[in-house]
mmCIF file of C-alpha atoms in Angstrom:
data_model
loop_
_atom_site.group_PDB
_atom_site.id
_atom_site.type_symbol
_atom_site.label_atom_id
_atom_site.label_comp_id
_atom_site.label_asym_id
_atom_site.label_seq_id
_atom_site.Cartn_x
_atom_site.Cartn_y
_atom_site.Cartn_z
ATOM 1 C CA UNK A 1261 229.278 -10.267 265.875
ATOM 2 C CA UNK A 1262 230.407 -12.881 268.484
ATOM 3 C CA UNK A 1263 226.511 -13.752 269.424
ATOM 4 C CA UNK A 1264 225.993 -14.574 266.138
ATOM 5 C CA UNK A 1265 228.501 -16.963 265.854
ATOM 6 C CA UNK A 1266 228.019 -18.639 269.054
ATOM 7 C CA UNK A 1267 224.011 -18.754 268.693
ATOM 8 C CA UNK A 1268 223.847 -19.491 265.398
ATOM 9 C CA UNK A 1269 227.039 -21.055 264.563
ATOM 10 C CA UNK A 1270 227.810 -18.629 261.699
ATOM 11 C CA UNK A 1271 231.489 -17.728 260.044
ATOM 12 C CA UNK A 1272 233.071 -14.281 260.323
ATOM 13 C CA UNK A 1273 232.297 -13.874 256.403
ATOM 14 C CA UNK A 1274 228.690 -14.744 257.360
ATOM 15 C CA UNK A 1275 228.486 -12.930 260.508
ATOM 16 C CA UNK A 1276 229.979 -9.683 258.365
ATOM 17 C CA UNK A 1277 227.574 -10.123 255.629
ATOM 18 C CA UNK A 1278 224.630 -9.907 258.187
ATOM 19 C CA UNK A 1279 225.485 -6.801 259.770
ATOM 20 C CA UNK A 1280 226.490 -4.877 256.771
ATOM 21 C CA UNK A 1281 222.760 -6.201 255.185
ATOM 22 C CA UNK A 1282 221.364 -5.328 258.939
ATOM 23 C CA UNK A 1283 223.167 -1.771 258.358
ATOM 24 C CA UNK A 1284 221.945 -0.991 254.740
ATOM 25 C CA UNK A 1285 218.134 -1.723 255.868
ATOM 26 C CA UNK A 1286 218.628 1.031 258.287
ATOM 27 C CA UNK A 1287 220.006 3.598 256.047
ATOM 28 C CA UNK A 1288 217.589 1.999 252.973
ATOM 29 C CA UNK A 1289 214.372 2.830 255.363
ATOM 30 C CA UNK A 1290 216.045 6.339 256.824
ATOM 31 C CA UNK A 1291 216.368 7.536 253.317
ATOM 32 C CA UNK A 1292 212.690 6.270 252.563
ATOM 33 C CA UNK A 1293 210.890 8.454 255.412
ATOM 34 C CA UNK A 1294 210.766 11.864 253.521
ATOM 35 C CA UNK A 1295 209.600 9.660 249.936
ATOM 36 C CA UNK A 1296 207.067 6.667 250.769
ATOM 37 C CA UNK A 1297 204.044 9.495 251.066
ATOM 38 C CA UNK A 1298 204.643 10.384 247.221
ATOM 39 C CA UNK A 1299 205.348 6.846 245.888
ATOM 40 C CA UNK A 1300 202.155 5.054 247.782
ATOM 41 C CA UNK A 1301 199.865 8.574 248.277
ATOM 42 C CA UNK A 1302 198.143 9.646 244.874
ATOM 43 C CA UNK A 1303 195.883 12.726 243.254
ATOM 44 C CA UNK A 1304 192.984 11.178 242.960
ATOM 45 C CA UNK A 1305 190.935 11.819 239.481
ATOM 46 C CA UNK A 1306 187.021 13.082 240.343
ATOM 47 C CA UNK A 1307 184.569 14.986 238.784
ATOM 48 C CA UNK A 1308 183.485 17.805 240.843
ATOM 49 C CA UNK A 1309 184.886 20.664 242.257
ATOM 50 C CA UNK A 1310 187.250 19.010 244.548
ATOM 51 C CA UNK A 1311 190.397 17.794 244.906
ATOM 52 C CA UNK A 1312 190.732 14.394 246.059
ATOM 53 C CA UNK A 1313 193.911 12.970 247.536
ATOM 54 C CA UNK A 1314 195.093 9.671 249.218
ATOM 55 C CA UNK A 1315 197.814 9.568 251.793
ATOM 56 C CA UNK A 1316 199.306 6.728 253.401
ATOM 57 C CA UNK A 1317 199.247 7.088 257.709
ATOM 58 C CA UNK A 1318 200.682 4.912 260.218
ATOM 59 C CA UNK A 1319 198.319 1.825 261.615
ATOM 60 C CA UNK A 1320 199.765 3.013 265.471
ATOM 61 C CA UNK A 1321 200.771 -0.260 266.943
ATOM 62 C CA UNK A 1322 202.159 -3.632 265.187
ATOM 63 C CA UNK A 1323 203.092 -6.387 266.120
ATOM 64 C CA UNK A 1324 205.816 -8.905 264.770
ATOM 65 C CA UNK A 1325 206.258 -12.519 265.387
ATOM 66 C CA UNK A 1326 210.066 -13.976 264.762
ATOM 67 C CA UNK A 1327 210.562 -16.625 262.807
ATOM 68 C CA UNK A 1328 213.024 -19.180 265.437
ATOM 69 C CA UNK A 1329 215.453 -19.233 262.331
ATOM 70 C CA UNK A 1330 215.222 -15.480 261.207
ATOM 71 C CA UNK A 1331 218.190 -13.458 260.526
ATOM 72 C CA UNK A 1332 219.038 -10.512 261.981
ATOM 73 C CA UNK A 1333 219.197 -8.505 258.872
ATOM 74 C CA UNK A 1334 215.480 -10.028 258.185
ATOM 75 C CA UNK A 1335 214.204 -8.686 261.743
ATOM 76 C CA UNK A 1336 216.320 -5.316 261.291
ATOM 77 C CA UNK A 1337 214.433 -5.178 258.148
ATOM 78 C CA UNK A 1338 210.859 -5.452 259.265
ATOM 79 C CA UNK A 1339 211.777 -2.840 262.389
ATOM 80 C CA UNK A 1340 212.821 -0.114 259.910
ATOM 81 C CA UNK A 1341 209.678 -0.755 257.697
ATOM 82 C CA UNK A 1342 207.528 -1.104 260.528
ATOM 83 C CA UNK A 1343 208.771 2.689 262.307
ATOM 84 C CA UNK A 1344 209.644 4.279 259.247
ATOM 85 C CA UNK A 1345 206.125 5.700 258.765
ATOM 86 C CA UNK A 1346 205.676 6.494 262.670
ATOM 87 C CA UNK A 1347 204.114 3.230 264.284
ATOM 88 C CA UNK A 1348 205.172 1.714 267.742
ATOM 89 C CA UNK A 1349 206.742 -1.431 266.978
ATOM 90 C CA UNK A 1350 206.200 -4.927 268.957
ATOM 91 C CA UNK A 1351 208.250 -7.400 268.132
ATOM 92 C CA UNK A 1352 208.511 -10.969 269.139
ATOM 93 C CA UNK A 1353 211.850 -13.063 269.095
ATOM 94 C CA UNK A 1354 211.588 -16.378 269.070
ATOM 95 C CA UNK A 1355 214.142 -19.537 269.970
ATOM 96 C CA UNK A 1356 217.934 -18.070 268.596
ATOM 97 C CA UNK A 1357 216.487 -14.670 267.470
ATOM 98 C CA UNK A 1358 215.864 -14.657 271.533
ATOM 99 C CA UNK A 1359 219.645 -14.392 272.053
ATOM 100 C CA UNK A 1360 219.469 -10.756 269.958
ATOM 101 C CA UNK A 1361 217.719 -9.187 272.949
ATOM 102 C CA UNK A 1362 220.103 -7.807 274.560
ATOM 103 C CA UNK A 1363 222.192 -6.424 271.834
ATOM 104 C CA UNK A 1364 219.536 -5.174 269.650
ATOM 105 C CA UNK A 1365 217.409 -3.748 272.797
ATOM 106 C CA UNK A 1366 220.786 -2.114 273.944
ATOM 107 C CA UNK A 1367 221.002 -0.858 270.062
ATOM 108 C CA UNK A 1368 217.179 0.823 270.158
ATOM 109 C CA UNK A 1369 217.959 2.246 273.979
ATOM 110 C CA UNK A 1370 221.105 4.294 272.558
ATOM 111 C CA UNK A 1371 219.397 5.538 269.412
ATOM 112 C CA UNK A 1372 217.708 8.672 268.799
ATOM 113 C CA UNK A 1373 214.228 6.593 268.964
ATOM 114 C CA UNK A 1374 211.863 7.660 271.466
ATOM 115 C CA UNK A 1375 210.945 5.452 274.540
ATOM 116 C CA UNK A 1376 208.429 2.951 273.503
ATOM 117 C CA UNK A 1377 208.658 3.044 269.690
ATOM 118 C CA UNK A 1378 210.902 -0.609 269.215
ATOM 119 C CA UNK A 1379 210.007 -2.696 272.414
ATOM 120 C CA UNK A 1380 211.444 -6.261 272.171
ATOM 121 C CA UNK A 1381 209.994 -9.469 273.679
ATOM 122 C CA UNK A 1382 210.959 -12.839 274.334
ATOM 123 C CA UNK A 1383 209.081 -16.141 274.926
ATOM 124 C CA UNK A 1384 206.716 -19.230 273.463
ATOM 125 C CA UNK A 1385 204.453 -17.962 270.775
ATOM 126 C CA UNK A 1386 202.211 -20.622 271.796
ATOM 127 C CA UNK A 1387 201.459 -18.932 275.014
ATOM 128 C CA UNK A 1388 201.294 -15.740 273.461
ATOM 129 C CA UNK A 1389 199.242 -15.899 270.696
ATOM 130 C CA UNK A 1390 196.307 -15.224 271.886
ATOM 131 C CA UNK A 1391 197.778 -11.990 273.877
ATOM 132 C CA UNK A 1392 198.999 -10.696 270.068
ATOM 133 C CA UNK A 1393 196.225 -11.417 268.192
ATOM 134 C CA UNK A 1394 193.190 -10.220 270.964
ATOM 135 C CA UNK A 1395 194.997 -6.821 271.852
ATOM 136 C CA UNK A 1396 193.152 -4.600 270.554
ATOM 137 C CA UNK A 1397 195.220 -1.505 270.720
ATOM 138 C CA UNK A 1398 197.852 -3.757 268.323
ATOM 139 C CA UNK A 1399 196.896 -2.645 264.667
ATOM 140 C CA UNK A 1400 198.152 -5.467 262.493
ATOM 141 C CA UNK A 1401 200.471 -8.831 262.924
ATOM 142 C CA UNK A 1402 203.216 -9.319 260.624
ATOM 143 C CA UNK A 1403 205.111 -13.059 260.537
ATOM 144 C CA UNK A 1404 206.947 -15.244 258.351
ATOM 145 C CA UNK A 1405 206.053 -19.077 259.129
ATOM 146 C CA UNK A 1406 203.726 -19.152 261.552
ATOM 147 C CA UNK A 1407 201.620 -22.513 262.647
ATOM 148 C CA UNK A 1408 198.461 -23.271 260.770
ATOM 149 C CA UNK A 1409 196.480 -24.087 264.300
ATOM 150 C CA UNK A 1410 198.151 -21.135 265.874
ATOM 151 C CA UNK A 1411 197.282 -18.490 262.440
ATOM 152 C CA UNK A 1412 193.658 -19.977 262.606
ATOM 153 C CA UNK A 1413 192.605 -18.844 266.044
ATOM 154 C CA UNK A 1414 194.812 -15.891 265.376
ATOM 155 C CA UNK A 1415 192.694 -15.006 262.724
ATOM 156 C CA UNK A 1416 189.562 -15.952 264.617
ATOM 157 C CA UNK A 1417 190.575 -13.787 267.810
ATOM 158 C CA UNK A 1418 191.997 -10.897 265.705
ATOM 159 C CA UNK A 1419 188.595 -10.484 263.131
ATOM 160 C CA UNK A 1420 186.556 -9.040 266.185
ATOM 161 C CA UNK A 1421 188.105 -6.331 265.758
ATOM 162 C CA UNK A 1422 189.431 -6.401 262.083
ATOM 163 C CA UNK A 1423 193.405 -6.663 262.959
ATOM 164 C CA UNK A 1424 195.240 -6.610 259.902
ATOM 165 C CA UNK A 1425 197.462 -10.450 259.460
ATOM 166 C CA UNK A 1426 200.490 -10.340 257.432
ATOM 167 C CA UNK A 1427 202.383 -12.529 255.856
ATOM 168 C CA UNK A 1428 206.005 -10.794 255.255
ATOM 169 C CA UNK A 1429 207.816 -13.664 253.178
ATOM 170 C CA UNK A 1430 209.980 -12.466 250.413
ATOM 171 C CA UNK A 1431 208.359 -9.136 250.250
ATOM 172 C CA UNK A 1432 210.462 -5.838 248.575
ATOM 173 C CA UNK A 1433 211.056 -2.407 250.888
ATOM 174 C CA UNK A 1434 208.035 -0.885 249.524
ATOM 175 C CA UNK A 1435 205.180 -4.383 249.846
ATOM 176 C CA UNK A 1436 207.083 -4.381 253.505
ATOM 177 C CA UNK A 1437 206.297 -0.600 254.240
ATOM 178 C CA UNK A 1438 202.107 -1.017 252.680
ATOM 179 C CA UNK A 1439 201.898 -3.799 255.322
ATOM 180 C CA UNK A 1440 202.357 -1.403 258.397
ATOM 181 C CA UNK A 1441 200.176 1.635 257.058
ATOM 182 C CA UNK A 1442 196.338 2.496 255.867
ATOM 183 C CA UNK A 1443 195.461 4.953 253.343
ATOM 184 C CA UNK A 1444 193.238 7.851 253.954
ATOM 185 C CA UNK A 1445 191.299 9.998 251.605
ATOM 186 C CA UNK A 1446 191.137 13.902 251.793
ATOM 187 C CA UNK A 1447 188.833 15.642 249.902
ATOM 188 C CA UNK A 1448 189.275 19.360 249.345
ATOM 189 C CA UNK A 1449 187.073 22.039 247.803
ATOM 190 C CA UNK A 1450 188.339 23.807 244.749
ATOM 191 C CA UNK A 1451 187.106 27.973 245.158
ATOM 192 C CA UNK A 1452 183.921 28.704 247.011
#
């Protein structure tokens, strides 16, 4: 609570606020990883014997750029939906968000995550950009604002290899969560 209200200059009814909201995204997202697979997956209708289903699978690895003003319930948000469904999670802070390292990468080291699943990173996204969007083994790029020059050759260096670019403004739990997954269709014979 006290880096938020030195970096950011917040109240204690603000700073409260944040990490209850940080807190309920957690818990919303824990309580989604058993459901998402029956709200976004489907039966499929065909006509054959068959049946036909789509499931929703994890991307692998995505990255996030931070928004320099983004709150911390915002970027606690975007984690959950982003490892809920199993992906590896990169995520970049940017200008005050950059003062949550330490507590939230001290929060991720202490959890039950795995090594490697929520790793944090600081610095200019002008000088990385063109790391994030070229890596090929990173699946999609979710941001809020983002530079027009900066989301043009991101989009030019990320289409050789068809990396999925997100915008995650004012999306719900569920929009968040389709962002960081594909869909895959089974098809299964019915009898012999």
């Amino acid at each position: 609570g006290n880096i938020l209200k030195e970096t950011q200059g917040l109240k204690s009814a603000e700073v409260k606020k944040i990490i209850d909201s940080s807190i309920d995204h957690f818990i919303h997202f824990a309580g989604m990883s058993d459901k998402y697979e029956q709200i976004l997956g489907s039966k499929n209708p065909i006509n054959g014997p068959f049946h036909n289903f789509t499931s929703p699978t994890p991307m692998g690895v995505v990255g996030i750029i931070s928004d320099k003003d983004e709150s911390l319930d915002s970027i606690c948000e975007k984690v959950a939906a982003t490892i809920v469904s199993g992906n590896s999670l990169i995520i970049l802070l940017n200008s005050k968000t950059e003062t949550l390292l330490s507590t939230l990468g001290e929060i991720f080291k202490t959890s039950d995550l795995p090594a490697g699943v929520v790793n944090l990173l600081s610095g200019k996204i002008n000088e990385l950009n063109e790391h994030f969007f070229s890596h090929m083994e990173i699946k999609a790029i979710g941001f809020t604002k983002l530079d027009k020059k900066l989301l043009s050759a991101g989009k030019i260096l990320g289409a050789s290899h068809l990396k999925r670019i997100n915008h995650l403004d004012g999306l719900n739990s569920i929009s968040l969560l389709e962002k960081t997954i594909e869909f895959k269709t089974y098809w299964h014979p019915i009898g012999q």
